[in-house]
Amino acid sequence: MTKNTAFTILHLMACIVVTAASTSCAYRFTNVVMSPPPGIKSIAIEGIYNTSREVIPHEILWTALMEQFAKNGRLVVTSKEEADALVTVQLTSSSVNPSGTPSSESIYKDPIVTETDKRTPFEFKNLRRAGNWTTEETLSFKIDVKVHNLHNREVIFQKSYSSTGAFRSIRASTVAQTRSGYLLYEEALEARMKSLSTGLASRVVTDFLL
């Protein structure tokens, strides 16, 4: 073997090693890091189980989870009867409480008590409390997520999450304003729940496929 031939062979081997290393890094980043567990090709998301004391629109989180799994595309979102894995979510705690800057009512006079408050004291509780005392409310909730392998009934993923976000509250002093304000309050609450759920659902999908 001549010196030139030996040099050529060594050069080719070095190129192969570098190429293989580069390809390996690309494979690890695009495939291994975001791949489902072995034998899991489809998934179902069960309805949210609410054990908290606050009523919040948690069905929005259920929708967000289905959307994020479908958007990711690595698993087929299907029914429980046809799925390889099942996602279960327990809403362990939630709250909607006044926050932010005190409103004028809280500074200059006692909270307003209207005829609506007297007739249905709980129906508009959050609206009246936040409306009289602050300019915004804060929504917070915590969930426990589990993914079950439906072939062997094993829990293959388990993690807890929490999320918090504020939305503008509505101040009202008359019955008419209170009723209109309640609808605006519900819209604002649902909008904030949707944005928080989308971000949280994205985290769940990423963590499970990590």
Coordinates of C-alpha atoms in Angstrom, one line a residue:
M1 CA 0.0 0.0 0.0
T2 CA 1.5 3.3 -1.0
K3 CA 1.6 6.3 1.3
N4 CA -0.9 8.2 -0.9
T5 CA -3.4 5.3 -0.7
A6 CA -3.1 5.0 3.1
F7 CA -3.7 8.8 3.4
T8 CA -6.8 8.6 1.2
I9 CA -8.3 5.7 3.2
L10 CA -7.7 7.6 6.5
H11 CA -9.2 10.7 5.0
L12 CA -12.4 8.8 3.9
M13 CA -12.7 7.1 7.4
A14 CA -12.5 10.5 9.1
C15 CA -15.2 11.9 6.8
I16 CA -17.4 8.9 7.6
V17 CA -17.0 9.4 11.3
V18 CA -17.8 13.1 11.1
T19 CA -20.8 12.5 8.9
A20 CA -22.1 9.8 11.2
A21 CA -21.7 12.0 14.2
S22 CA -23.5 14.8 12.6
T23 CA -26.4 12.6 11.4
S24 CA -26.6 11.1 14.9
C25 CA -27.0 14.5 16.5
A26 CA -29.7 15.5 14.0
Y27 CA -31.6 12.2 14.6
R28 CA -31.5 12.6 18.4
F29 CA -32.9 16.1 18.1
T30 CA -35.7 15.5 15.6
N31 CA -36.8 12.0 16.4
V32 CA -35.6 10.6 19.8
V33 CA -36.3 13.7 21.8
M34 CA -39.9 13.9 20.6
S35 CA -41.1 10.3 20.1
P36 CA -43.9 8.3 21.7
P37 CA -43.2 5.3 24.0
P38 CA -42.9 1.9 22.2
G39 CA -46.2 0.4 21.2
I40 CA -48.1 3.7 21.6
K41 CA -49.4 5.0 18.3
S42 CA -52.8 6.5 19.3
I43 CA -54.2 8.3 22.3
A44 CA -57.5 9.3 23.9
I45 CA -58.1 12.1 26.3
E46 CA -60.7 11.5 29.0
G47 CA -62.9 14.3 30.3
I48 CA -61.5 16.4 33.2
Y49 CA -62.3 15.1 36.6
N50 CA -62.9 18.2 38.8
T51 CA -62.3 17.7 42.6
S52 CA -61.7 21.4 43.3
R53 CA -64.3 23.6 45.0
E54 CA -64.4 26.4 42.4
V55 CA -66.4 26.1 39.3
I56 CA -64.3 27.0 36.3
P57 CA -64.8 26.2 32.6
H58 CA -62.4 23.2 32.7
E59 CA -63.8 21.6 29.6
I60 CA -61.7 24.2 27.7
L61 CA -58.6 22.4 29.0
W62 CA -59.9 19.1 27.7
T63 CA -60.4 20.6 24.2
A64 CA -56.9 22.2 24.4
L65 CA -55.3 18.8 25.2
M66 CA -57.0 17.2 22.2
E67 CA -55.9 20.1 19.9
Q68 CA -52.3 20.0 21.1
F69 CA -51.9 16.3 20.7
A70 CA -53.5 16.5 17.2
K71 CA -51.3 19.4 16.3
N72 CA -48.1 17.6 17.4
G73 CA -49.0 14.8 15.0
R74 CA -46.9 12.0 16.5
L75 CA -50.0 10.2 18.0
V76 CA -53.4 9.7 16.5
V77 CA -56.1 11.2 18.7
T78 CA -59.0 8.7 18.9
S79 CA -61.6 7.2 21.1
K80 CA -60.8 5.2 24.3
E81 CA -61.9 2.0 22.6
E82 CA -59.4 2.4 19.8
A83 CA -56.5 4.0 21.6
D84 CA -53.2 2.6 22.8
A85 CA -53.0 5.1 25.6
L86 CA -55.4 7.2 27.7
V87 CA -54.8 10.6 29.3
T88 CA -56.6 11.3 32.5
V89 CA -56.6 14.7 34.2
Q90 CA -57.7 15.6 37.7
L91 CA -58.4 19.2 38.5
T92 CA -57.2 19.2 42.1
S93 CA -57.6 22.9 43.0
S94 CA -58.8 26.1 41.4
S95 CA -59.7 29.7 42.4
V96 CA -60.9 32.9 41.0
N97 CA -60.0 35.8 43.3
P98 CA -59.9 39.6 43.2
S99 CA -56.4 41.1 42.5
G100 CA -54.8 44.2 41.1
T101 CA -55.6 47.9 41.8
P102 CA -58.4 48.7 44.3
S103 CA -61.4 50.2 42.7
S104 CA -63.0 53.5 43.7
E105 CA -65.8 51.7 45.6
S106 CA -63.3 50.1 48.0
I107 CA -61.6 53.4 48.7
Y108 CA -64.5 55.8 49.2
K109 CA -67.4 53.7 50.4
D110 CA -68.6 50.3 51.5
P111 CA -69.4 47.7 48.8
I112 CA -72.7 48.3 47.0
V113 CA -75.5 45.9 47.8
T114 CA -78.2 45.9 45.2
E115 CA -81.5 44.2 45.1
T116 CA -79.9 41.6 42.8
D117 CA -77.4 40.8 45.6
K118 CA -80.1 40.4 48.1
R119 CA -82.2 38.0 46.0
T120 CA -79.4 35.8 44.6
P121 CA -76.3 36.4 46.9
F122 CA -74.3 33.5 45.3
E123 CA -75.1 33.9 41.7
F124 CA -73.0 37.0 41.2
K125 CA -70.5 36.4 44.0
N126 CA -67.3 36.7 42.1
L127 CA -68.5 39.5 39.9
R128 CA -69.7 41.6 42.8
R129 CA -66.7 41.0 45.0
A130 CA -64.2 41.7 42.3
G131 CA -66.2 44.6 40.9
N132 CA -66.5 46.4 44.2
W133 CA -62.9 45.9 45.3
T134 CA -60.5 45.5 42.4
T135 CA -60.1 46.1 38.7
E136 CA -59.1 42.5 37.9
E137 CA -59.4 38.9 39.0
T138 CA -56.8 36.1 39.0
L139 CA -57.6 32.6 37.8
S140 CA -55.4 29.8 39.2
F141 CA -55.7 26.0 39.0
K142 CA -53.6 22.9 39.5
I143 CA -54.0 19.5 37.7
D144 CA -52.6 16.0 37.9
V145 CA -51.9 14.3 34.6
K146 CA -51.5 10.6 34.0
V147 CA -51.1 8.6 30.8
H148 CA -52.1 5.0 31.0
N149 CA -51.0 2.3 28.6
L150 CA -54.3 0.6 27.7
H151 CA -52.5 -2.6 26.7
N152 CA -51.1 -3.4 30.1
R153 CA -52.8 -0.8 32.3
E154 CA -49.5 0.7 33.4
V155 CA -49.1 4.4 34.1
I156 CA -46.4 5.5 31.7
F157 CA -46.4 9.2 32.5
Q158 CA -47.4 11.2 35.6
K159 CA -46.9 14.9 36.4
S160 CA -48.6 17.8 38.2
Y161 CA -49.0 21.3 36.6
S162 CA -50.2 24.7 37.7
S163 CA -51.2 27.8 35.9
T164 CA -52.2 31.3 36.8
G165 CA -53.4 34.4 34.9
A166 CA -55.3 37.6 35.4
F167 CA -58.3 39.1 33.6
R168 CA -60.1 42.4 33.8
S169 CA -63.1 42.5 36.2
I170 CA -66.3 44.4 35.7
R171 CA -67.7 47.0 38.1
A172 CA -71.4 47.4 38.2
S173 CA -73.8 49.2 40.5
T174 CA -77.3 48.6 39.0
V175 CA -79.3 45.4 38.3
A176 CA -79.1 46.0 34.5
Q177 CA -75.4 46.7 34.6
T178 CA -74.8 43.7 36.8
R179 CA -76.5 41.3 34.5
S180 CA -74.6 42.7 31.4
G181 CA -71.4 42.7 33.4
Y182 CA -71.9 39.1 34.4
L183 CA -71.9 38.1 30.7
L184 CA -68.7 40.1 30.1
Y185 CA -67.1 38.5 33.2
E186 CA -67.9 35.0 31.9
E187 CA -66.4 35.9 28.5
A188 CA -63.2 37.3 30.1
L189 CA -62.9 34.2 32.3
E190 CA -63.3 31.8 29.4
A191 CA -60.8 33.8 27.3
R192 CA -58.2 33.6 30.1
M193 CA -58.9 29.9 30.7
K194 CA -58.4 29.2 27.0
S195 CA -55.0 31.0 26.8
L196 CA -53.8 29.2 30.0
S197 CA -55.1 25.9 28.8
T198 CA -53.4 26.1 25.4
G199 CA -50.0 26.8 27.0
L200 CA -50.4 24.1 29.6
A201 CA -51.6 21.5 27.1
S202 CA -48.6 22.2 25.0
R203 CA -46.3 21.5 28.0
V204 CA -48.1 18.2 28.7
V205 CA -47.6 17.0 25.1
T206 CA -43.9 18.0 25.1
D207 CA -43.2 16.4 28.5
F208 CA -44.9 13.2 27.6
L209 CA -43.1 12.8 24.3
L210 CA -39.7 13.9 25.7

